[in-house]
Coordinates of C-alpha atoms and ligand atoms in Angstrom, one line a residue:
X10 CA 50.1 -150.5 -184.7
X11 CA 50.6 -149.8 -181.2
X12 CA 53.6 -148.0 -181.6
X13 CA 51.6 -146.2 -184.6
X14 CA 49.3 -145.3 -182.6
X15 CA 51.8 -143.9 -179.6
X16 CA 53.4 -141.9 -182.4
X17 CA 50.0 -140.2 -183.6
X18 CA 49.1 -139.5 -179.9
X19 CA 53.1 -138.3 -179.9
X20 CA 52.3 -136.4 -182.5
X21 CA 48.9 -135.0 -181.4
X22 CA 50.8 -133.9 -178.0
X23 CA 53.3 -132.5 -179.7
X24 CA 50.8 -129.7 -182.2
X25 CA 49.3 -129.5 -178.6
X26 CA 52.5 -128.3 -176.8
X27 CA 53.3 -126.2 -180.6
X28 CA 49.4 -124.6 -180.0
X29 CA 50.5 -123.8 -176.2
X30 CA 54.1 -122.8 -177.1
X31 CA 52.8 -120.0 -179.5
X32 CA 50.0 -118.9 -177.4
X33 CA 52.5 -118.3 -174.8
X34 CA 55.0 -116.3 -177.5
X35 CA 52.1 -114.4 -178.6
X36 CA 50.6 -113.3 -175.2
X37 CA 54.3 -112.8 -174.4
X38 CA 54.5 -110.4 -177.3
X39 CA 51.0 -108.8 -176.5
X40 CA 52.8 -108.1 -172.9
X41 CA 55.9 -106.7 -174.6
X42 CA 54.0 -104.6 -177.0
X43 CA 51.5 -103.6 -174.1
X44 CA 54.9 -102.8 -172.4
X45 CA 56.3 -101.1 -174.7
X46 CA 53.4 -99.0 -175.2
X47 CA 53.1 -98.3 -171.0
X48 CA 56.6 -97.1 -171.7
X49 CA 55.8 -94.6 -174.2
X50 CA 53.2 -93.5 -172.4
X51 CA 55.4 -92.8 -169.0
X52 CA 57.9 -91.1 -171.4
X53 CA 55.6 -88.8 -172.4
X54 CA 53.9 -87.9 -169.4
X55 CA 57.4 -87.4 -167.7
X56 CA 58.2 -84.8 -171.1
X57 CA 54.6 -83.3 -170.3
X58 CA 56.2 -83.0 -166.2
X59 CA 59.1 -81.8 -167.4
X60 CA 57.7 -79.2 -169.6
X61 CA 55.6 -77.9 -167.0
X62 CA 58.3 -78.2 -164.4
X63 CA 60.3 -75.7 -167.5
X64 CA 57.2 -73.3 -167.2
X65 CA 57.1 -73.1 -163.6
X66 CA 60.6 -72.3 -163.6
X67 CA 60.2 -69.9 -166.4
X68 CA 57.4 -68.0 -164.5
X69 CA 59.1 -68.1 -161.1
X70 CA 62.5 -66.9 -163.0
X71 CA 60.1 -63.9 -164.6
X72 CA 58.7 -63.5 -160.9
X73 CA 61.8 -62.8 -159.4
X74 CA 63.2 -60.8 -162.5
X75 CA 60.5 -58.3 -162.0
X76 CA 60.7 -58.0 -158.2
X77 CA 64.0 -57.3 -158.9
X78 CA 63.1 -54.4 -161.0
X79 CA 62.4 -52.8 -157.1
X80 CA 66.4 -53.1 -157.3
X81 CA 66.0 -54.1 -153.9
X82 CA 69.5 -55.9 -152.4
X83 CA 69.3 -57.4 -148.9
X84 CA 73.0 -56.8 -147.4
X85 CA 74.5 -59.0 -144.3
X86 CA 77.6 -56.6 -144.7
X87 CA 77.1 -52.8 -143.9
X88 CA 77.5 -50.8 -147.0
X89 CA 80.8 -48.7 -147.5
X90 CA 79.0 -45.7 -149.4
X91 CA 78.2 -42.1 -147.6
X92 CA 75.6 -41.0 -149.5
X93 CA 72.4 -42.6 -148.7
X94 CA 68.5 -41.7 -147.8
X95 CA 68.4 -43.5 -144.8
X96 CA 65.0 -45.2 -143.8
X97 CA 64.9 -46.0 -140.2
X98 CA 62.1 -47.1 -137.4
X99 CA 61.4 -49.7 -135.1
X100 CA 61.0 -52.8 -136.5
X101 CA 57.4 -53.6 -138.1
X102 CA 56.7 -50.0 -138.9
X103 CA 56.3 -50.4 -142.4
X104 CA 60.1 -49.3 -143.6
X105 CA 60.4 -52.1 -146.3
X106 CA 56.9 -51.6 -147.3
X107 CA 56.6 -48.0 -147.8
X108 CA 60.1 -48.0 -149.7
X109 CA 59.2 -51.2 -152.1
X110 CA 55.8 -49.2 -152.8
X111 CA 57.8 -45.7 -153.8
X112 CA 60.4 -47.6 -155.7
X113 CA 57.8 -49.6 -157.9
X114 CA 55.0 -46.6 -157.5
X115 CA 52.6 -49.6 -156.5
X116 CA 51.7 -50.6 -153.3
X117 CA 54.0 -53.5 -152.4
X118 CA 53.7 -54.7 -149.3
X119 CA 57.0 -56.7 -147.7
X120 CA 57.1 -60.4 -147.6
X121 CA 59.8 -60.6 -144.3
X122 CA 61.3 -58.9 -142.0
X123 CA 64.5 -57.1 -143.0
X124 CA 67.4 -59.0 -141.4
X125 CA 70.6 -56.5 -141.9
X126 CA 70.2 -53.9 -144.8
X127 CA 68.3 -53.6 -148.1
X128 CA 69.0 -51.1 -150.3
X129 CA 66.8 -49.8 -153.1
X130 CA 67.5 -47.4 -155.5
X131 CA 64.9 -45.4 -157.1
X132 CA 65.1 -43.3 -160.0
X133 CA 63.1 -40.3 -161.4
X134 CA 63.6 -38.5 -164.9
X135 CA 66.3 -36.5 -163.5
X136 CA 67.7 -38.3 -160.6
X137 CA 68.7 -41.3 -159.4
X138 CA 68.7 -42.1 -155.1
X139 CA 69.7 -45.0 -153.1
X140 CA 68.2 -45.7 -150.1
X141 CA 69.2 -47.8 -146.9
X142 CA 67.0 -49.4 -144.5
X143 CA 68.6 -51.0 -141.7
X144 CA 66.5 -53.4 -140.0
X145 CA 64.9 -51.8 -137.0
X146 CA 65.1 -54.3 -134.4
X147 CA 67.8 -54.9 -131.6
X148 CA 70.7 -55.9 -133.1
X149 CA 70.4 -53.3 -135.8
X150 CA 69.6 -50.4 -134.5
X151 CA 73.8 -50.0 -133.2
X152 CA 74.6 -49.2 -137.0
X153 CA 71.7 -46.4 -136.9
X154 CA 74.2 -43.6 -135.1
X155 CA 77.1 -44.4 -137.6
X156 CA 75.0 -44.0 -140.7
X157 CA 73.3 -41.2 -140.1
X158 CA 76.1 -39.7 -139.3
X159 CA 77.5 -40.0 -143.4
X160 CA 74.0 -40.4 -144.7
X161 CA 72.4 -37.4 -146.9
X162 CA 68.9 -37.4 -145.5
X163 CA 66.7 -39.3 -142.8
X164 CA 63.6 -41.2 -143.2
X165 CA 62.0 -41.5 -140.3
X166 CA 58.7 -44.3 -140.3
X167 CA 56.5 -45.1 -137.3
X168 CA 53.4 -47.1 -136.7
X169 CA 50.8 -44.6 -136.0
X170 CA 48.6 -47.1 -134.6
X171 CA 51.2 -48.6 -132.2
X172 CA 50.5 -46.3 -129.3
X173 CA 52.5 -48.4 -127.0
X174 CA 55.8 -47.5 -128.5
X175 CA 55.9 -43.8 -129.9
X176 CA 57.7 -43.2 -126.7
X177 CA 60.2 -45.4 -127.9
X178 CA 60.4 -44.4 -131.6
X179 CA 60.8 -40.6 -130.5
X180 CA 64.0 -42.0 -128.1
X181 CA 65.8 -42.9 -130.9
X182 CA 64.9 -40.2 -133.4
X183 CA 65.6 -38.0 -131.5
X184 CA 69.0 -39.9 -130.5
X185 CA 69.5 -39.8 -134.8
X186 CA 69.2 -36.1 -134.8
X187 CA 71.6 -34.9 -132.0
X188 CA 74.3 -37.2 -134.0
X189 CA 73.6 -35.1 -137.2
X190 CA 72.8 -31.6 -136.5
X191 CA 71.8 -30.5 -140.3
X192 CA 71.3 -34.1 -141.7
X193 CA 66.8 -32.7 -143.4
X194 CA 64.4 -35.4 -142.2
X195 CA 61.4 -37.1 -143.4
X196 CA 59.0 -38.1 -141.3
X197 CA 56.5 -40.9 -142.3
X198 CA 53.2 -41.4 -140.2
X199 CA 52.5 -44.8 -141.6
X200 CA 49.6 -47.3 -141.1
X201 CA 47.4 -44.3 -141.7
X202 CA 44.5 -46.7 -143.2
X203 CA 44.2 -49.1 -139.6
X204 CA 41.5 -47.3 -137.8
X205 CA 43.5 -46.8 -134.6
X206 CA 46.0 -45.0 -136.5
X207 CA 46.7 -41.2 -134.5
X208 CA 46.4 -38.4 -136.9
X209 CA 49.4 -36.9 -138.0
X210 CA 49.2 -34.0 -135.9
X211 CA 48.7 -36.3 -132.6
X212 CA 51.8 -37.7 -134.0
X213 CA 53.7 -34.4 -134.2
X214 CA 53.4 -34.3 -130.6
X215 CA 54.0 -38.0 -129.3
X216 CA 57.8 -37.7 -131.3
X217 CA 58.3 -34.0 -129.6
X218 CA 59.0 -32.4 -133.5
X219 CA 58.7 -29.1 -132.5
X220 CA 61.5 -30.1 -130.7
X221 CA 63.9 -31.1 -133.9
X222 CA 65.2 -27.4 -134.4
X223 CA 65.0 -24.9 -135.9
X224 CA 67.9 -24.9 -138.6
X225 CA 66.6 -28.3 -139.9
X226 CA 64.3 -28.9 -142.5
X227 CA 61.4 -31.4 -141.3
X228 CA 58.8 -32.4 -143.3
X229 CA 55.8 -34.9 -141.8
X230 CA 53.8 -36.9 -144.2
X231 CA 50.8 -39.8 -143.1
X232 CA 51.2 -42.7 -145.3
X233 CA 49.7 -46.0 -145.9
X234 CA 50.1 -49.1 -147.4
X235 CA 47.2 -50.9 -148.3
X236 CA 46.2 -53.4 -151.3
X237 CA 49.4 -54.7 -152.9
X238 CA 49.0 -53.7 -156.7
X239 CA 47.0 -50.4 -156.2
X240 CA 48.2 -46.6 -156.5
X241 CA 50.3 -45.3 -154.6
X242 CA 48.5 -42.0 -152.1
X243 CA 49.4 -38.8 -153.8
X244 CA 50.9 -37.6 -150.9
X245 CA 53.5 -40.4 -151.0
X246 CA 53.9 -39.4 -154.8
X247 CA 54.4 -35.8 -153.5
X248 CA 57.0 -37.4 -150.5
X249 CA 59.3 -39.1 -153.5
X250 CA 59.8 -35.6 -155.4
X251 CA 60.7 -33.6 -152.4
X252 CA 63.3 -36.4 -151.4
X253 CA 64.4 -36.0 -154.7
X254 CA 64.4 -31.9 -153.8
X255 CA 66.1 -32.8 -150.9
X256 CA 68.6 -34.8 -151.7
X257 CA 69.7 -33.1 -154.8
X258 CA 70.1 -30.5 -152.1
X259 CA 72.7 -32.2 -150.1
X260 CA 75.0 -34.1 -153.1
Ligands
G3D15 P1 59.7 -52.8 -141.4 O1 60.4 -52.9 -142.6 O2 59.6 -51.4 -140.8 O3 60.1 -53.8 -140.3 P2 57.5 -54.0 -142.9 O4 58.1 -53.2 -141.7 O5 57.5 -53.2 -144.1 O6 58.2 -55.3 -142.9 O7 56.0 -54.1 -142.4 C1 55.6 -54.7 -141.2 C2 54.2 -55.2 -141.3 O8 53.3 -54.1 -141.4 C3 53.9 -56.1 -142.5 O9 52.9 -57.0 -142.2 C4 53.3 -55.1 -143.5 O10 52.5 -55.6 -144.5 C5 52.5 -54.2 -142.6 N1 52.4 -52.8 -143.1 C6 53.3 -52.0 -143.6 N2 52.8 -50.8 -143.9 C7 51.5 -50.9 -143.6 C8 50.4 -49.9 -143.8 O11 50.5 -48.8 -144.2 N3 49.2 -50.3 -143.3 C9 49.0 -51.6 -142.8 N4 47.7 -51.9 -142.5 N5 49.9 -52.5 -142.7 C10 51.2 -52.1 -143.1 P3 53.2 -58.5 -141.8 O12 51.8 -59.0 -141.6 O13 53.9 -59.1 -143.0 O14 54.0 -58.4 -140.6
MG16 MG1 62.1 -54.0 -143.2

């Protein structure tokens, strides 16, 4: 009896530990499942990332495929060719900005400071010019002599609202020209919307142009580059066909 009644208790433990046994298996599979479906659940968000990450890289690849339509190419390494439009001025005076905003017909304003040489090549129906802007600060400006010496045309830019260092811009130009005797130049009066630009004619005087010669052909122009994405001035529309003039002129 007693030992009947040990068994029954035995036996009553035991469907207890069976009862605990499978609640443990089944909140176990509850886990799993719950698991499972947490894992899902990361491995689609991480295909939603991904997907995004693909479309970021998408739109920056498209980015950078249409600035490259400028055809702009920073050089470390001075270019071999003779026959470049050079664009040259003291450092900040709007060279890369001004030539970005011809090539593309937009304004474009630059994003750095050129470190070497960029060259952008701009074409029209019936002609097809490269340009060279060497940076204009101190270490640059020793390759200025030896390519305007080969190149086919000089674009001059200054800041005409940085009154402090005309003086300094006409040095140089004026350095430029006595190394090429018939090389036509460009001049741009740039900055032409800050309201302490001088007038172009105040400008004719502070870089001495009456002074470039008479066998030369100069030509002045005020330009200004303002919102990035609007129109271009006309009379930066008008300076892109007479460089075209010009240096169809001198091939
Ligand atoms: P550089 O190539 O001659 O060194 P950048 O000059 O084209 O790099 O321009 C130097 C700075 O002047 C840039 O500003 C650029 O946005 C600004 N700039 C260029 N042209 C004009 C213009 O016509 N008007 C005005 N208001 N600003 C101009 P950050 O701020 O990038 O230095
Ligand atoms: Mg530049």
């Amino acid at each position: 009896m007693e030992r009947g009644k040990v068994k029954k208790k035995d036996r009553g433990k035991e469907t207890e530990r069976e009862k605990i046994r499978e609640k443990g298996k089944e909140e176990k599979r509850k886990e799993v499942e719950k698991g499972n479906e947490k894992g899902k659940e990361e491995g689609k968000r991480k295909e939603r990332e991904t997907e995004k990450e693909k479309q970021r890289f998408k739109g920056k690849e498209e980015t950078e495929k249409d600035n490259s339509s400028v055809l702009s190419k920073p050089l470390l390494e001075p270019p071999e060719k003779n026959n470049h439009i050079l664009v040259l001025g003291l450092d900040g005076a709007g060279k890369t900005s001004v030539l970005h905003s011809l090539a593309l017909n937009r304004v474009q304003h630059s994003e750095a400071p050129t470190q070497g040489f960029n060259e952008v090549c701009i074409s029209t129906e019936d002609s097809r010019m490269e340009f060279l802007e060497i940076g204009g600060s101190e270490p640059f400006r020793c390759y200025w002599e030896t390519y305007v010496s080969r190149g086919i045309l000089l674009i001059f830019v200054v800041d005409s609202a940085d009154h402090n260092r005309l003086p300094e811009a006409k040095k140089h130009l004026h350095q430029l020209i006595e190394t090429n005797p018939i090389i036509p130049l460009v001049v741009f009066a740039n900055k032409q919307d800050l309201e302490a630009a001088y007038h172009i004619t105040d400008i004719h005087e502070a870089l001495a142009l009456s002074e470039v010669g008479n066998n030369r052909k100069m030509f002045l122009f005020g330009t200004q580059v303002t919102e990035n994405g609007s129109e271009i001035p006309s009379t930066m529309q008008d300076a892109v066909d007479l460089i075209a003039h010009l240096a169809a002129d001198m091939q």
